[in-house]
Short mmCIF file of C-alpha atoms in Angstrom, two decimals:
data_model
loop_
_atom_site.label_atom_id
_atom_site.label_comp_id
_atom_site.label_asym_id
_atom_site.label_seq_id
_atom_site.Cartn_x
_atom_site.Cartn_y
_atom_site.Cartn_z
CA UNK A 1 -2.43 17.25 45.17
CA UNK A 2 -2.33 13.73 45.07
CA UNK A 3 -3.33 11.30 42.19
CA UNK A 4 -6.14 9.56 43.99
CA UNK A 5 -9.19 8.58 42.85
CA UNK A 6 -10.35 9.22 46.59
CA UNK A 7 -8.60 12.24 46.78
CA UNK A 8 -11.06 15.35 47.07
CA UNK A 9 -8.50 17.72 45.78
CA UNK A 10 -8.43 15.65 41.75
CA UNK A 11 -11.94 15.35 42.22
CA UNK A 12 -12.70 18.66 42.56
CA UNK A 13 -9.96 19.68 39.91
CA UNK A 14 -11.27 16.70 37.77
CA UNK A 15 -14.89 18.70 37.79
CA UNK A 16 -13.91 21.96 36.25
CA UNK A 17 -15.56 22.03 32.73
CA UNK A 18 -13.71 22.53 29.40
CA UNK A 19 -14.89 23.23 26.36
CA UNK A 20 -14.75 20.64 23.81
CA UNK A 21 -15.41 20.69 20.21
CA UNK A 22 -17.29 17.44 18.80
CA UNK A 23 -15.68 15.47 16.02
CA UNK A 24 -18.47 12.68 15.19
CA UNK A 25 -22.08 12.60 16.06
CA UNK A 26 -22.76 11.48 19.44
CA UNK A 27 -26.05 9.67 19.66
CA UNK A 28 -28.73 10.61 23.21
CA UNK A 29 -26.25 12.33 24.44
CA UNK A 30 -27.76 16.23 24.02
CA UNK A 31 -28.49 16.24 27.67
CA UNK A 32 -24.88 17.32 27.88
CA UNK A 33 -24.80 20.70 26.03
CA UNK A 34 -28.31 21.53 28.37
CA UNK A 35 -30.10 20.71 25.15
CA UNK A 36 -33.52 18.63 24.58
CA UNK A 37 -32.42 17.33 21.17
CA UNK A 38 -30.97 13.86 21.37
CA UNK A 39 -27.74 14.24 19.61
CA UNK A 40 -24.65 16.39 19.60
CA UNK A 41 -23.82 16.99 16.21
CA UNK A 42 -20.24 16.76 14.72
CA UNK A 43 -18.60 20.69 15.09
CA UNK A 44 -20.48 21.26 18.40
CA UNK A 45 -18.78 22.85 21.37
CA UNK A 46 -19.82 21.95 24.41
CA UNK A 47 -18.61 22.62 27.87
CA UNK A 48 -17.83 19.35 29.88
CA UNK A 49 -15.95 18.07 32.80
CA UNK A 50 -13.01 17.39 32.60
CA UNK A 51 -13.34 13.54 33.71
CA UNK A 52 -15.77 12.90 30.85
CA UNK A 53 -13.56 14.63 28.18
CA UNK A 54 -10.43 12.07 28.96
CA UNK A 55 -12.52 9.43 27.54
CA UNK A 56 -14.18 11.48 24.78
CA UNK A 57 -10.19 13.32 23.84
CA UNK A 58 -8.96 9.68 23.94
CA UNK A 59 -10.77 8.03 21.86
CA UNK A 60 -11.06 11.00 19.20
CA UNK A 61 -14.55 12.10 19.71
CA UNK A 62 -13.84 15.18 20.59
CA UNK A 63 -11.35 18.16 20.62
CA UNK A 64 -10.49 20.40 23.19
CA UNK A 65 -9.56 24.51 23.74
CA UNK A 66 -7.41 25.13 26.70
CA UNK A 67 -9.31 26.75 29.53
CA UNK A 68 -9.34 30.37 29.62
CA UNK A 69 -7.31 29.50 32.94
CA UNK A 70 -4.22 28.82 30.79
CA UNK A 71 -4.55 31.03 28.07
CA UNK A 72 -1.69 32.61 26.53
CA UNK A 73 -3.12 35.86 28.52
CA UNK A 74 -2.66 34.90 31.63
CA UNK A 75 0.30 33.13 31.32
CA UNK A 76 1.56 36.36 29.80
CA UNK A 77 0.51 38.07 33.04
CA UNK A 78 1.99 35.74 35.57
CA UNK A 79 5.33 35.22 33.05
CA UNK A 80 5.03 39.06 33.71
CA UNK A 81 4.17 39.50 37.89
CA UNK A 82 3.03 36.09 38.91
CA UNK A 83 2.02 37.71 42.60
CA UNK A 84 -0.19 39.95 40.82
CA UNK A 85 -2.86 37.84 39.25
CA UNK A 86 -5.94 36.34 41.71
CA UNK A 87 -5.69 32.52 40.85
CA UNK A 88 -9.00 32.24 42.14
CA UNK A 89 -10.41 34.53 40.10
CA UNK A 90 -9.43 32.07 37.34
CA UNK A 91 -11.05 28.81 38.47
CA UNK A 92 -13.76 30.02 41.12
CA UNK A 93 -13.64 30.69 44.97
CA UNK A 94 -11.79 27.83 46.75
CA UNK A 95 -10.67 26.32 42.91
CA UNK A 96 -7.61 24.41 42.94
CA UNK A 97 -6.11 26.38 40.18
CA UNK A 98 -2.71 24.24 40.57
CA UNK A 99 -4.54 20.84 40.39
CA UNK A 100 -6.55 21.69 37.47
CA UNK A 101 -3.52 22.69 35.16
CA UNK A 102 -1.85 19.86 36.36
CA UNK A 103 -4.57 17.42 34.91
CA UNK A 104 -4.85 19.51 31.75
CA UNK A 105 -1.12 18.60 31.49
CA UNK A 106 -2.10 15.19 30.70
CA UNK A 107 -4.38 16.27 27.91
CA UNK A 108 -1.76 18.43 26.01
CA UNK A 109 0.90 16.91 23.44
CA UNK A 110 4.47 17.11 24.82
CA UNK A 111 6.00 20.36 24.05
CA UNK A 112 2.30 22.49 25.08
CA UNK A 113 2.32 20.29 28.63
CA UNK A 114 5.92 21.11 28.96
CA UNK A 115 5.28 24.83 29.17
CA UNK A 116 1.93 24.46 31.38
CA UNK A 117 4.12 22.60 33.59
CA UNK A 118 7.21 25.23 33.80
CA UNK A 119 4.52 27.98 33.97
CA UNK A 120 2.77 25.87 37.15
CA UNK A 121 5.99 25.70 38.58
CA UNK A 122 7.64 29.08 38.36
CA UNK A 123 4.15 30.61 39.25
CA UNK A 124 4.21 28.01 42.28
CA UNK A 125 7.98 29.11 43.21
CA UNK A 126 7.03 32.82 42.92
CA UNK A 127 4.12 33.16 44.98
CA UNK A 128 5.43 30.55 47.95
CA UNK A 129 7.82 33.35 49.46
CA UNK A 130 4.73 35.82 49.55
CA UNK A 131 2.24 33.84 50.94
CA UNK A 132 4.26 32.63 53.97
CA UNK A 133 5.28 35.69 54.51
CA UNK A 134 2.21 37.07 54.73
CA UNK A 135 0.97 33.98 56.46
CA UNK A 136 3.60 35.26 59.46
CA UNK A 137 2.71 38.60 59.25
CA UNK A 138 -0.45 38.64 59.72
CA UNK A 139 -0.36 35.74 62.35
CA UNK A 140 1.96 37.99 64.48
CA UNK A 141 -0.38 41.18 63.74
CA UNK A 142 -3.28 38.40 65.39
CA UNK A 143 -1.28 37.04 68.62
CA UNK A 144 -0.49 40.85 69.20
CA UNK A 145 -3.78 42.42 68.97
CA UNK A 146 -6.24 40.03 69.94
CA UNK A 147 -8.72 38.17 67.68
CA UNK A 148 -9.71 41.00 65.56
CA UNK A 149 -6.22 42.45 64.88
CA UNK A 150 -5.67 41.90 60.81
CA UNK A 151 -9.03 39.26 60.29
CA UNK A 152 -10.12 41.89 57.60
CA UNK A 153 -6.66 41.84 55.65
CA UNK A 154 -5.87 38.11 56.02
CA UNK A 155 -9.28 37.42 54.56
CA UNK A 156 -8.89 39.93 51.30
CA UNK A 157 -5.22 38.46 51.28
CA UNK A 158 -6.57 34.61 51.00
CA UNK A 159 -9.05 35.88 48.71
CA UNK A 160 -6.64 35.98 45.92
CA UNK A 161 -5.56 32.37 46.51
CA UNK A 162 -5.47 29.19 44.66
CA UNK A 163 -6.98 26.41 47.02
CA UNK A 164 -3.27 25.01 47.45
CA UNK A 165 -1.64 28.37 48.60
CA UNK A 166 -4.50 28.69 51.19
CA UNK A 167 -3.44 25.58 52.84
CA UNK A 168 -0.57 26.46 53.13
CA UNK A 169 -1.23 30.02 54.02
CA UNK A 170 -3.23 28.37 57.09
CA UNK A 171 -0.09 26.08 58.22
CA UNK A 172 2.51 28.87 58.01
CA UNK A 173 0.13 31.06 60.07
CA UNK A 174 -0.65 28.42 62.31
CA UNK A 175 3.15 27.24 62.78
CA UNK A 176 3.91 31.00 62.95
CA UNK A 177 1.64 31.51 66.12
CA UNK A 178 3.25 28.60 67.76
CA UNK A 179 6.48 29.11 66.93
CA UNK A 180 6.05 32.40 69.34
CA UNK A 181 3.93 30.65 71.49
CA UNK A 182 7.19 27.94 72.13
CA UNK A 183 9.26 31.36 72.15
CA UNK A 184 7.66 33.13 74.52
CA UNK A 185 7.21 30.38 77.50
CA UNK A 186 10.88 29.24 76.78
CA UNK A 187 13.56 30.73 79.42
CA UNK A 188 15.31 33.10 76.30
CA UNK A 189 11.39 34.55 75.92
CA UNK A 190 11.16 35.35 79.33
CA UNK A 191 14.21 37.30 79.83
#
C-alpha cells in the first residue's frame, strides 16, 4: 500500500472508524457522534475516521482505543495460527486489514507500534506461502476442468482474505495459468 494521498488503498484504510474518547469540549461538532446536540462533551466516545482523529489525537483533543482489529485477542490468535483467522472478518469484506494497522502504527507510541508492526509482518510472512499456493492450486484445478472446476472453493478461499492477499491471490493464479499456458505450447510441453 502506498503512502499517497491519491492512493485508493490509504484512502480506504484511512476511512475505517476508531473509537475515540474526547478530552475537551468540542463546540457544533455533535453531528459526529449521530447526535442533534451541538457539542461533544469532554469523556465522550465517539467512533470516527481515522483521517479526522490524526488531527483531533495530535493536537490532544481526543484519545484513542485500538480497534478491535488489533486487540490483544486477535493478535493472540494469529501469534497462535496466523492462517487461521479471516482478516476480513476483522475490517469488513474487501477491508485492507494490512493498510489499516499500518496507519494505526503511526498513532501508537514507539514500543505499542513496534509490536503492531512485527505482528503485521509475521502475520504477512505466514499467510504469503498459503495463499500462493492456493492461488496455484486452484488455478491448475480451473485450466484442467474448464470454467467451473474449483470457482466455488477459490471464492470461500478469498473470502477469508485481507484486500492485499487477494491481489495477490489474483496475480499468482493468473501467473500460474500462464506459466502452463507458456509450458504447454513450448517444445518440452509437447513431448
Amino acid at each position: 500500500m502506498e503512502n499517497d494521498y491519491y492512493s485508493i488503498e490509504s484512502i480506504l484504510a484511512e476511512n475505517q472508524k476508531i473509537q475515540c474518547t474526547f478530552k475537551v469540549d468540542i463546540p457544533d461538532m455533535g453531528h459526529l457522534d449521530g447526535g442533534k446536540t451541538g457539542d461533544i462533551k469532554a469523556l465522550s466516545k465517539v467512533q470516527i475516521p481515522l483521517w479526522m482523529a490524526y488531527i483531533l489525537i495530535y493536537s490532544d483533543h481526543a484519545d484513542f482505543i485500538v480497534p478491535t482489529p488489533f486487540s490483544m485477542r486477535v493478535l493472540n490468535a494469529l501469534d497462535a495460527e496466523p492462517r487461521s483467522v479471516r482478516l476480513s472478518a476483522l475490517v469488513g469484506q474487501g477491508g485492507l486489514w494490512y493498510g489499516f494497522g499500518r496507519t494505526i502504527i503511526h498513532l501508537l507510541n514507539d514500543e505499542s507500534a513496534k509490536k503492531l508492526s512485527e505482528a503485521l509482518t509475521k502475520t504477512f510472512q505466514a499467510r504469503l506461502p498459503e495463499v500462493v499456493d492456493q492461488a496455484q492450486h486452484f488455478a491448475s484445478l480451473h485450466t484442467s476442468a474448464g470454467a467451473s472446476g474449483g470457482d466455488a472453493g477459490t471464492a470461500a478461499f478469498r473470502e477469508g482474505l485481507d484486500g492485499t492477499e487477494r491481489e495477490l491471490f489474483q496475480l499468482a493464479q493468473e501467473s500460474a495459468k500462464k506459466t502452463k499456458a507458456w509450458y504447454e505450447t513450448s517444445e518440452k510441453g509437447k513431448r
